[in-house]
Tab-separated table of C-alpha atoms in Angstrom:
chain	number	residue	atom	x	y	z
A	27	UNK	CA	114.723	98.066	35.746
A	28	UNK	CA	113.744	98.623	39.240
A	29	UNK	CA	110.094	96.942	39.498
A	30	UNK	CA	109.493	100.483	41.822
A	31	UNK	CA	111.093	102.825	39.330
A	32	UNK	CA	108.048	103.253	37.260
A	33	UNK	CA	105.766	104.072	39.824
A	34	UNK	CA	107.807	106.337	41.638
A	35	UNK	CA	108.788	108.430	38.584
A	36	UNK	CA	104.921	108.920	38.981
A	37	UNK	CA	105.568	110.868	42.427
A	38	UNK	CA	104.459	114.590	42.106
A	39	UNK	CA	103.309	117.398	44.763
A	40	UNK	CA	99.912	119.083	45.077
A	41	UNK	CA	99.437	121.941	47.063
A	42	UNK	CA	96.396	121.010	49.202
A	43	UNK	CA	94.866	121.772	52.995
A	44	UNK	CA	92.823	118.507	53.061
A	45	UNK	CA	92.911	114.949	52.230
A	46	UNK	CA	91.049	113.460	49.485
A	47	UNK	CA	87.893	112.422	51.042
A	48	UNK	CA	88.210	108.688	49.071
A	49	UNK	CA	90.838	108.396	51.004
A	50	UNK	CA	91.712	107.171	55.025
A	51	UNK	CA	93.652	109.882	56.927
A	52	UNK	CA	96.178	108.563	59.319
A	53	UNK	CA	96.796	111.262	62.283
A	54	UNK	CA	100.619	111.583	63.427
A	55	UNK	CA	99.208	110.693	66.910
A	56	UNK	CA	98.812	107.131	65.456
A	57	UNK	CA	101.301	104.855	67.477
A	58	UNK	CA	102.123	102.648	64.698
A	59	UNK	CA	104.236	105.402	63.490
A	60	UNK	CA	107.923	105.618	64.451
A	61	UNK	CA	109.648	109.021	64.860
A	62	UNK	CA	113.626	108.867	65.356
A	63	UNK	CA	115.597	111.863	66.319
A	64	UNK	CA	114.697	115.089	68.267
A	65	UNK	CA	111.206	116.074	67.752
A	66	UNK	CA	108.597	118.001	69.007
A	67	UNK	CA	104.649	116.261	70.094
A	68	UNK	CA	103.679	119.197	71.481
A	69	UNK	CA	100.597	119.841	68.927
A	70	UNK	CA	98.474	116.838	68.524
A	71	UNK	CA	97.867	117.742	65.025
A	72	UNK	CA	101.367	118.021	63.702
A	73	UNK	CA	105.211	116.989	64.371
A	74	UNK	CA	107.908	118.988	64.029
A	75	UNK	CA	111.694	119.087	63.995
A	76	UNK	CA	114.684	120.343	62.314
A	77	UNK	CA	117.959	118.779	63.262
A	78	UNK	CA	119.729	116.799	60.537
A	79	UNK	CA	118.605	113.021	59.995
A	80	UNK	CA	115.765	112.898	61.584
A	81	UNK	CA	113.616	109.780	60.484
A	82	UNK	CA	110.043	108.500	60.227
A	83	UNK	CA	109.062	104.629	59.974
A	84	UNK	CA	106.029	102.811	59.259
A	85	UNK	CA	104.392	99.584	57.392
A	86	UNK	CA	101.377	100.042	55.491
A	87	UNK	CA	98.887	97.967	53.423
A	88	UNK	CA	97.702	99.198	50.224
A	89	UNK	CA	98.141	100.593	46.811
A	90	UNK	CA	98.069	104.300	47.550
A	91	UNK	CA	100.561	106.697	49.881
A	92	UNK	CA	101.146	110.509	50.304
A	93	UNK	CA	102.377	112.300	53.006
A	94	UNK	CA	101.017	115.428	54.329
A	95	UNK	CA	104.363	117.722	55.185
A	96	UNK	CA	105.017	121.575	55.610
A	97	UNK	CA	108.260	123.646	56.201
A	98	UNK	CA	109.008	126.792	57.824
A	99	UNK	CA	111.623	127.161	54.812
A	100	UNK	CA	113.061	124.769	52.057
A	101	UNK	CA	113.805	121.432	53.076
A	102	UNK	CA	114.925	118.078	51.239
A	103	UNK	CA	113.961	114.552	51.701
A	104	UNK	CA	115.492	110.732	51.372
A	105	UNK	CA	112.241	108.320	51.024
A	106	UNK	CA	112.679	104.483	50.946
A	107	UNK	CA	110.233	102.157	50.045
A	108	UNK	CA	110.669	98.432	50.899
A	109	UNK	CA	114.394	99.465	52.007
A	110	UNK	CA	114.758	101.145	48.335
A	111	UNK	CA	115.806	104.794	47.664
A	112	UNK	CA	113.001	105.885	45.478
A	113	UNK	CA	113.284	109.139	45.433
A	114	UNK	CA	114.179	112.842	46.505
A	115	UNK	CA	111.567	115.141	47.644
A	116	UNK	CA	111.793	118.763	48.482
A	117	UNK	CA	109.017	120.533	50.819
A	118	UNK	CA	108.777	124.563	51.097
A	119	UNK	CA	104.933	124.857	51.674
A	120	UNK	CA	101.783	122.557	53.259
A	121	UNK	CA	101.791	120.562	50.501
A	122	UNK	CA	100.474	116.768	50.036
A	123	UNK	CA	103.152	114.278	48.897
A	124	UNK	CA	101.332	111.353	46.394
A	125	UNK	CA	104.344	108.995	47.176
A	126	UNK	CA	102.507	105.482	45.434
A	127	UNK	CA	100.015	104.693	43.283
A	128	UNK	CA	99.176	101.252	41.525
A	129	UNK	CA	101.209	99.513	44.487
A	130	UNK	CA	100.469	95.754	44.846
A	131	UNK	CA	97.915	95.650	48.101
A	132	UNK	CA	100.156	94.251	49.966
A	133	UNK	CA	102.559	94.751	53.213
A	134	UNK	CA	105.132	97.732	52.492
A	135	UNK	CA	107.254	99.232	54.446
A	136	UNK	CA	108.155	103.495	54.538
A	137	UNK	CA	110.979	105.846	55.796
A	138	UNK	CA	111.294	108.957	55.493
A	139	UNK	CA	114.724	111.005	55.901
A	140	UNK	CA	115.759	114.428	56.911
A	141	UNK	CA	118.509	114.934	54.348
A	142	UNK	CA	119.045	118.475	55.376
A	143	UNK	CA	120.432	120.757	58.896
A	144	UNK	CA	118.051	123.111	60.464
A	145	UNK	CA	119.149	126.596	58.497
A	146	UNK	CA	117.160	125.156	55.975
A	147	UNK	CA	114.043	125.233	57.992
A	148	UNK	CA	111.986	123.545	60.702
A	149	UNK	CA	110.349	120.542	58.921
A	150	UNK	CA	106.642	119.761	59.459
A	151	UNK	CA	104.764	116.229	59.901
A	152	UNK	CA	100.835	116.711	59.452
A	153	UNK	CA	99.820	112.324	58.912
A	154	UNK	CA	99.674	110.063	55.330
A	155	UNK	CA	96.642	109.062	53.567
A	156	UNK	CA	96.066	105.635	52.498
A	157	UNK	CA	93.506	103.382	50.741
A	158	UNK	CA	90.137	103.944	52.284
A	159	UNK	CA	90.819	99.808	52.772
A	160	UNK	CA	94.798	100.983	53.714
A	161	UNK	CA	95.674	99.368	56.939
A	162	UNK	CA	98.966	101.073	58.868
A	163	UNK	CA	101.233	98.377	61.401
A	164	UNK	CA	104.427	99.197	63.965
A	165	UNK	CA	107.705	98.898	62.398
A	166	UNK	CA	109.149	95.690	62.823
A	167	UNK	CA	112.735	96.033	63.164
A	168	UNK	CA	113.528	98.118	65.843
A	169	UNK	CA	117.134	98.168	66.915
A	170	UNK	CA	118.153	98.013	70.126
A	171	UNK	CA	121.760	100.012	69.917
A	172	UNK	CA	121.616	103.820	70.163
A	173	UNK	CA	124.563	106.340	69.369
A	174	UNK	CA	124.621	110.391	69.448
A	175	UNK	CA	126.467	112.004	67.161
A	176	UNK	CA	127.333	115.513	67.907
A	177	UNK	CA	129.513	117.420	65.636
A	178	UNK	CA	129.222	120.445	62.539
A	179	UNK	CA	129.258	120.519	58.913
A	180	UNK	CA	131.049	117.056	58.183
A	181	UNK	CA	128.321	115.588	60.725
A	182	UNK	CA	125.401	117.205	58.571
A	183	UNK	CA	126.839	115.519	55.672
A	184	UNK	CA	127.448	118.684	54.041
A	185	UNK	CA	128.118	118.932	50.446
A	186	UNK	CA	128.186	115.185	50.126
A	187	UNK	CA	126.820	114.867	47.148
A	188	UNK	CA	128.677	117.630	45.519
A	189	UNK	CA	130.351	116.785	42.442
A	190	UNK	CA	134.105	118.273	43.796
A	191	UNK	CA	135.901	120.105	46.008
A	192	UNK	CA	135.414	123.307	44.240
A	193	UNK	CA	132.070	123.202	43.861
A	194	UNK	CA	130.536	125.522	46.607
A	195	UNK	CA	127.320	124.848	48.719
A	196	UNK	CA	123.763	123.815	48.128
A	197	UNK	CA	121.302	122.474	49.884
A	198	UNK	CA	120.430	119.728	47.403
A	199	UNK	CA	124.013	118.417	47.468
A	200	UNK	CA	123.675	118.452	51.468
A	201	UNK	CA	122.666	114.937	52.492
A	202	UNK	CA	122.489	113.523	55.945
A	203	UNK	CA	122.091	110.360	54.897
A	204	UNK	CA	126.003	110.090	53.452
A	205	UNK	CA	126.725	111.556	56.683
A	206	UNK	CA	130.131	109.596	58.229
A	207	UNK	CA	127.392	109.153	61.561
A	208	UNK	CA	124.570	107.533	59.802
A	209	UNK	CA	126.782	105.078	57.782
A	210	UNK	CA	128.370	103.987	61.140
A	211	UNK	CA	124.987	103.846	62.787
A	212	UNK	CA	123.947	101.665	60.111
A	213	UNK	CA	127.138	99.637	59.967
A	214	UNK	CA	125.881	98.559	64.053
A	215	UNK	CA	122.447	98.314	63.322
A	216	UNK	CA	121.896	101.492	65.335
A	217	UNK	CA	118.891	104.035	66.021
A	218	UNK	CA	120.667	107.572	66.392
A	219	UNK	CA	120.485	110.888	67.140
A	220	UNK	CA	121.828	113.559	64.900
A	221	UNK	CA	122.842	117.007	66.904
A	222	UNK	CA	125.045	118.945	64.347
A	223	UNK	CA	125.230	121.979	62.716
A	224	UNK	CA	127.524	123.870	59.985
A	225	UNK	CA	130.136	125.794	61.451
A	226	UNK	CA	129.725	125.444	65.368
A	227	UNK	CA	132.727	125.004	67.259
A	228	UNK	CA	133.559	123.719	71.022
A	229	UNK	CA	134.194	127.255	72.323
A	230	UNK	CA	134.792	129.459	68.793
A	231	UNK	CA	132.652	129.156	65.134
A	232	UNK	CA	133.697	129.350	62.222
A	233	UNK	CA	134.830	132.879	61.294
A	234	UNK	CA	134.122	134.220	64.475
A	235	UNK	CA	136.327	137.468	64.825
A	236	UNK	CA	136.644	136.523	68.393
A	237	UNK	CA	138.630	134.019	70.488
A	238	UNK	CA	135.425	132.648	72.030
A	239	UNK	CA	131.501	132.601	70.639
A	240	UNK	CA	128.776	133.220	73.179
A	241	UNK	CA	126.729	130.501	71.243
A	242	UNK	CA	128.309	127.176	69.965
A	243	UNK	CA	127.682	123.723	69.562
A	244	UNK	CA	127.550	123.048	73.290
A	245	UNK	CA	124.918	125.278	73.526
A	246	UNK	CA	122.669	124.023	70.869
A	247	UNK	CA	123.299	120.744	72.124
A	248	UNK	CA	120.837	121.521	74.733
A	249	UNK	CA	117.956	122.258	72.453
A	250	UNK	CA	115.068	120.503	71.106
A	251	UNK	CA	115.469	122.801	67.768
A	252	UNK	CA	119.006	123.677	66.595
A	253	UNK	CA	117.406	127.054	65.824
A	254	UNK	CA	115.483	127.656	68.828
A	255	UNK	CA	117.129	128.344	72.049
A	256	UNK	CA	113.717	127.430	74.226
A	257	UNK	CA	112.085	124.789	74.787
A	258	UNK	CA	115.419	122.726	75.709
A	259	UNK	CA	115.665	118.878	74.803
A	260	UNK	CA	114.420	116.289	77.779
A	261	UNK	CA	117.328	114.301	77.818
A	262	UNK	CA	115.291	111.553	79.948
A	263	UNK	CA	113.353	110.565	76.181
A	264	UNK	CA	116.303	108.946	74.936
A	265	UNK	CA	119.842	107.501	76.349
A	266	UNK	CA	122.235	106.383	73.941
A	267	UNK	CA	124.902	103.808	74.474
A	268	UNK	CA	127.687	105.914	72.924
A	269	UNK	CA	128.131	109.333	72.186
A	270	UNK	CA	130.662	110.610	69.534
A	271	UNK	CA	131.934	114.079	69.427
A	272	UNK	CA	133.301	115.391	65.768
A	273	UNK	CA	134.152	119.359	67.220
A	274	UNK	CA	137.238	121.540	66.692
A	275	UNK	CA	137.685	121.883	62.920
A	276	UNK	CA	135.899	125.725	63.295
A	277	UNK	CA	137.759	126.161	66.258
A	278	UNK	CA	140.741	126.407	64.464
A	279	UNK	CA	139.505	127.039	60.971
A	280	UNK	CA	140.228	130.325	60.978
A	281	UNK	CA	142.059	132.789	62.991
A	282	UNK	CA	142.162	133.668	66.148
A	283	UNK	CA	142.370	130.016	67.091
A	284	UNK	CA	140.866	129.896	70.816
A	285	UNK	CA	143.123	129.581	73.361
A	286	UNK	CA	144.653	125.462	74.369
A	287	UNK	CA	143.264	125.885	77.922
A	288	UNK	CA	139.885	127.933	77.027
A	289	UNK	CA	139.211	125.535	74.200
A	290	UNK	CA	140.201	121.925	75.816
A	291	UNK	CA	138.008	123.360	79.109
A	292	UNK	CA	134.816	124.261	76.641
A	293	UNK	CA	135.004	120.244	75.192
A	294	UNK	CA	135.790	118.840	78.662
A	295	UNK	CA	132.350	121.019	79.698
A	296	UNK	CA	130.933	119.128	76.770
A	297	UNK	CA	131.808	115.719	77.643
A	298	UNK	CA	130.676	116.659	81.492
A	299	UNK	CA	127.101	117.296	79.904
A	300	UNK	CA	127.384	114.364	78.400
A	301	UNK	CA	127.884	112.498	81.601
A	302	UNK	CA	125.233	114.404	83.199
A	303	UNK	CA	122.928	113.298	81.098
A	304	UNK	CA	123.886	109.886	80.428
A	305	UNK	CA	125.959	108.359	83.002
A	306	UNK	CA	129.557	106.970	82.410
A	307	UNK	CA	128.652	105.949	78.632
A	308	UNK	CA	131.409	105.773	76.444
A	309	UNK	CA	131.955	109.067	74.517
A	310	UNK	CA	134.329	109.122	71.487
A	311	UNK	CA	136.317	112.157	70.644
A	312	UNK	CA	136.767	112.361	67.035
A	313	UNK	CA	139.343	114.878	65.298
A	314	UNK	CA	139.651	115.457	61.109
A	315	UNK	CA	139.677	114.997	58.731
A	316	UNK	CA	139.310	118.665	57.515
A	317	UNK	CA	141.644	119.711	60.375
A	318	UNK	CA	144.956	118.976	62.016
A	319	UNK	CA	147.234	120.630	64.605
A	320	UNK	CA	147.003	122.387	67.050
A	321	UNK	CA	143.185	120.789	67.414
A	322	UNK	CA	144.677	117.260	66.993
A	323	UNK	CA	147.072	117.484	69.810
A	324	UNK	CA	144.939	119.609	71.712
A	325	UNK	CA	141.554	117.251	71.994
A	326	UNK	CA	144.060	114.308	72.549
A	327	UNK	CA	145.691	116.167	75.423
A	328	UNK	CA	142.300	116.577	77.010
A	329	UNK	CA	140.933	113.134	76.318
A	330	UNK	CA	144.291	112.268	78.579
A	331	UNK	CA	143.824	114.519	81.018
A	332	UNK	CA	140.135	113.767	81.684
A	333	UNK	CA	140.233	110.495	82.069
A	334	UNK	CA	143.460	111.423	84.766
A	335	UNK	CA	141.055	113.526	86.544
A	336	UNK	CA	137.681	111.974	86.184
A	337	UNK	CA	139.403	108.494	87.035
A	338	UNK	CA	137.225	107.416	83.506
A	339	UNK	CA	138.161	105.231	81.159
A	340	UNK	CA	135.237	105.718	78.875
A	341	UNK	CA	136.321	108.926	76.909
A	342	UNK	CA	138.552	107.873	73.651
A	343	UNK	CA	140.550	109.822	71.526
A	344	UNK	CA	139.956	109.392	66.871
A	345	UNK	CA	142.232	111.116	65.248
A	346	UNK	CA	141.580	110.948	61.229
A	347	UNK	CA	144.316	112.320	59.146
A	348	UNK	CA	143.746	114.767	56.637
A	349	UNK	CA	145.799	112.537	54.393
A	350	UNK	CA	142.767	110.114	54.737
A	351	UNK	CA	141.044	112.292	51.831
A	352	UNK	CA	141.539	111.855	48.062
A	353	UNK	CA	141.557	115.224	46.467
A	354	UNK	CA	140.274	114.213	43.385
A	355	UNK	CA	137.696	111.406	44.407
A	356	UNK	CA	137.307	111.921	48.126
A	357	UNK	CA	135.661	115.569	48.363
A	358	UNK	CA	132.349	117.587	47.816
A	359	UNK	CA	131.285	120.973	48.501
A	360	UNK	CA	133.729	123.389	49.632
A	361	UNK	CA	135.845	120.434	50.064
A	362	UNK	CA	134.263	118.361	52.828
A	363	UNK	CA	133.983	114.555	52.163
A	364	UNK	CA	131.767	113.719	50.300
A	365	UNK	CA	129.734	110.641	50.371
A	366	UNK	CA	133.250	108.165	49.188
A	367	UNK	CA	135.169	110.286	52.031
A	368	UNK	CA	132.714	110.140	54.584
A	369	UNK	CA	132.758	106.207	54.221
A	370	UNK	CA	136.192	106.166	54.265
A	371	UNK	CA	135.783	107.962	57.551
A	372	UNK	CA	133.496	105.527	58.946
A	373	UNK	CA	135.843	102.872	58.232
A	374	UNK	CA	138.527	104.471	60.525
A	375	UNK	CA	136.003	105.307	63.354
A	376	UNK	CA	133.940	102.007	63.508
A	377	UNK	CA	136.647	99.543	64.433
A	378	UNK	CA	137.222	101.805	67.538
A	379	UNK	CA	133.253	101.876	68.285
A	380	UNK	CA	133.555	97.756	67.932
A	381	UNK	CA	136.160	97.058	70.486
A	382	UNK	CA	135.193	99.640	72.952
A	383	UNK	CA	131.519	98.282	72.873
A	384	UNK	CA	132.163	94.627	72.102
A	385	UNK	CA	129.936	95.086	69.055
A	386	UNK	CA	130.241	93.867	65.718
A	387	UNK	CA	129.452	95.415	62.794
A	388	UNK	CA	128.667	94.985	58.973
A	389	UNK	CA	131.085	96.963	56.836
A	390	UNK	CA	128.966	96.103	53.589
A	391	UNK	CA	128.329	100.232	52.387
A	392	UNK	CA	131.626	101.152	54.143
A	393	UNK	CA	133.493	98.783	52.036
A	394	UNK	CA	131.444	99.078	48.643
């Protein structure tokens, strides 16, 4: 049995407003700790953010952890210890988080994961408490490749831990982590940046009666919150290498489909942001595998045409056949892939990623 199991079974939540006074309080404004994804450091005091995957990194010294954590709403929670998943916590309330006790006093090292999208709630990072002897150090493996993933439900790793394709929507089953983007990320030893959300199209969401939504995933895109329309995100904090897009599938989910020209000038828009914000990067423009024509012909039309017209040759068309999907071991929630499909998705993407970038990659939990 996992040497870790039988502490961690251990792992309960008190409601609480302080830390245990036998115990040292690390503050969030501690620079030893390592925040990845959009977030907010507005309030001294607290961190928050509620995009999907965001993670936090540390090493600590000591026998004792908890995590002080709040949530506008109901969110859920991958924690590793010493690279181990350990467990699954859900936060709903200012609650402290015992995480260890009875560790050996040595070096460990902590991440916690934002399993969930931000409908489920703006998550809330108050510090950790440690031995009163704890010590807290800088993570030490800090990669230096960055991608952006922008994309919807598929992106968000939605249902991908739902048991099959019938089975409809929760947000325990939701997991970022399983997430197509994160595995790829992972694959390249690769910080990233999660901007996705269920149901946003290019130009038209799912459902939408309309041809054309006044608020889709382009316009989140520019946010710090996926909920929150102000404050916008300072694209000058962090500049990927690559970008890859995964829009369209609610575009043509459901009827009216948008219009070829409206839609294929709302993702060239897109990509122009892109640009804008981070030079002549490469952006990948990936299509499926929960969709197919007239969104696969139409994204790979305007791939073509923009790099005619931009004189680019940095924007790439992935297309990922539905046919790529297993009905009956390939598919979660409301039949998006789940965590077998999404790998199976990464496989297809990565080589692309590899030869456009030159880098290689290890295909280890792609593969398994």
């Amino acid at each position: 049995m996992n040497r870790f199991f039988l502490i961690f079974c251990l792992l309960y939540l008190i409601s609480a407003t302080a830390f245990p006074q036998d115990r040292r309080f690390v503050p969030v404004s501690d620079k030893n700790f390592r925040y990845v994804g959009r977030c907010d450091f507005s309030n001294p005091d607290e961190i928050k953010f509620d995009w999907s995957g965001v993670y936090i990194q540390f090493r600590f010294a000591g026998s004792y952890l908890s995590l002080k954590m709040d949530d506008t709403k109901h969110n859920y929670y991958n924690v590793f210890l010493d690279n181990e998943p350990v467990r699954v916590i859900d936060v709903k309330s200012d609650t402290l988080i015992v995480v260890a006790e009875g560790l050996k006093k040595k070096e460990h090292r902590l991440q916690l994961y934002k399993r969930t999208e931000g409908e489920q709630g703006t998550g809330i990072f108050k510090g950790i408490a440690l031995d009163k002897k704890g010590e807290l150090y800088p993570w030490d493996d800090v990669p230096t490749r960055k991608i952006e993933f922008i994309g919807n439900s598929i992106t968000c790793g939605y249902g991908a831990e739902g048991k099959n394709a019938a089975e409809h929507f929760k947000p325990e089953t939701e997991n970022n982590y399983y997430s197509y983007a994160p595995v790829i990320a992972r694959a390249f030893h690769a910080d990233y940046h999660i901007v996705a959300h269920s149901g946003q199209g290019a130009v038209r969401n799912y459902g939408d009666k309309d041809k054309v939504s006044p608020y889709n995933m382009p316009a989140r895109y520019l946010q710090l919150f996926d909920q929150q329309k102000e404050p916008l995100w300072n694209f000058s904090k962090w500049k990927p290498d690559a970008v890859v897009i995964n829009l369209g599938t609610n575009d043509f989910s459901t009827r009216p489909f948008p219009d070829k020209v409206i839609f294929q000038r709302g993702y060239e828009n897109l990509i122009l942001k892109v640009r804008e914000f981070y030079g002549d990067i490469p952006v990948f423009c990936v299509v499926g595998p929960m969709i197919d024509e007239p969104c696969y012909s139409y994204v790979k039309e305007m791939v073509d045409n923009f790099r005619k017209v931009y004189g680019t040759g940095h924007v790439y068309f992935i297309g990922i056949p539905q046919e790529l999907m297993a009905k009956d071991k390939d598919l979660g929630s409301d039949s998006h892939p789940n965590y077998n499909g999404q790998r199976k998705m990464a496989a297809h993407v990565a080589p692309v990623i590899s030869s456009v970038m030159g880098w290689n990659y290890d295909d280890l939990e792609i593969r398994k």
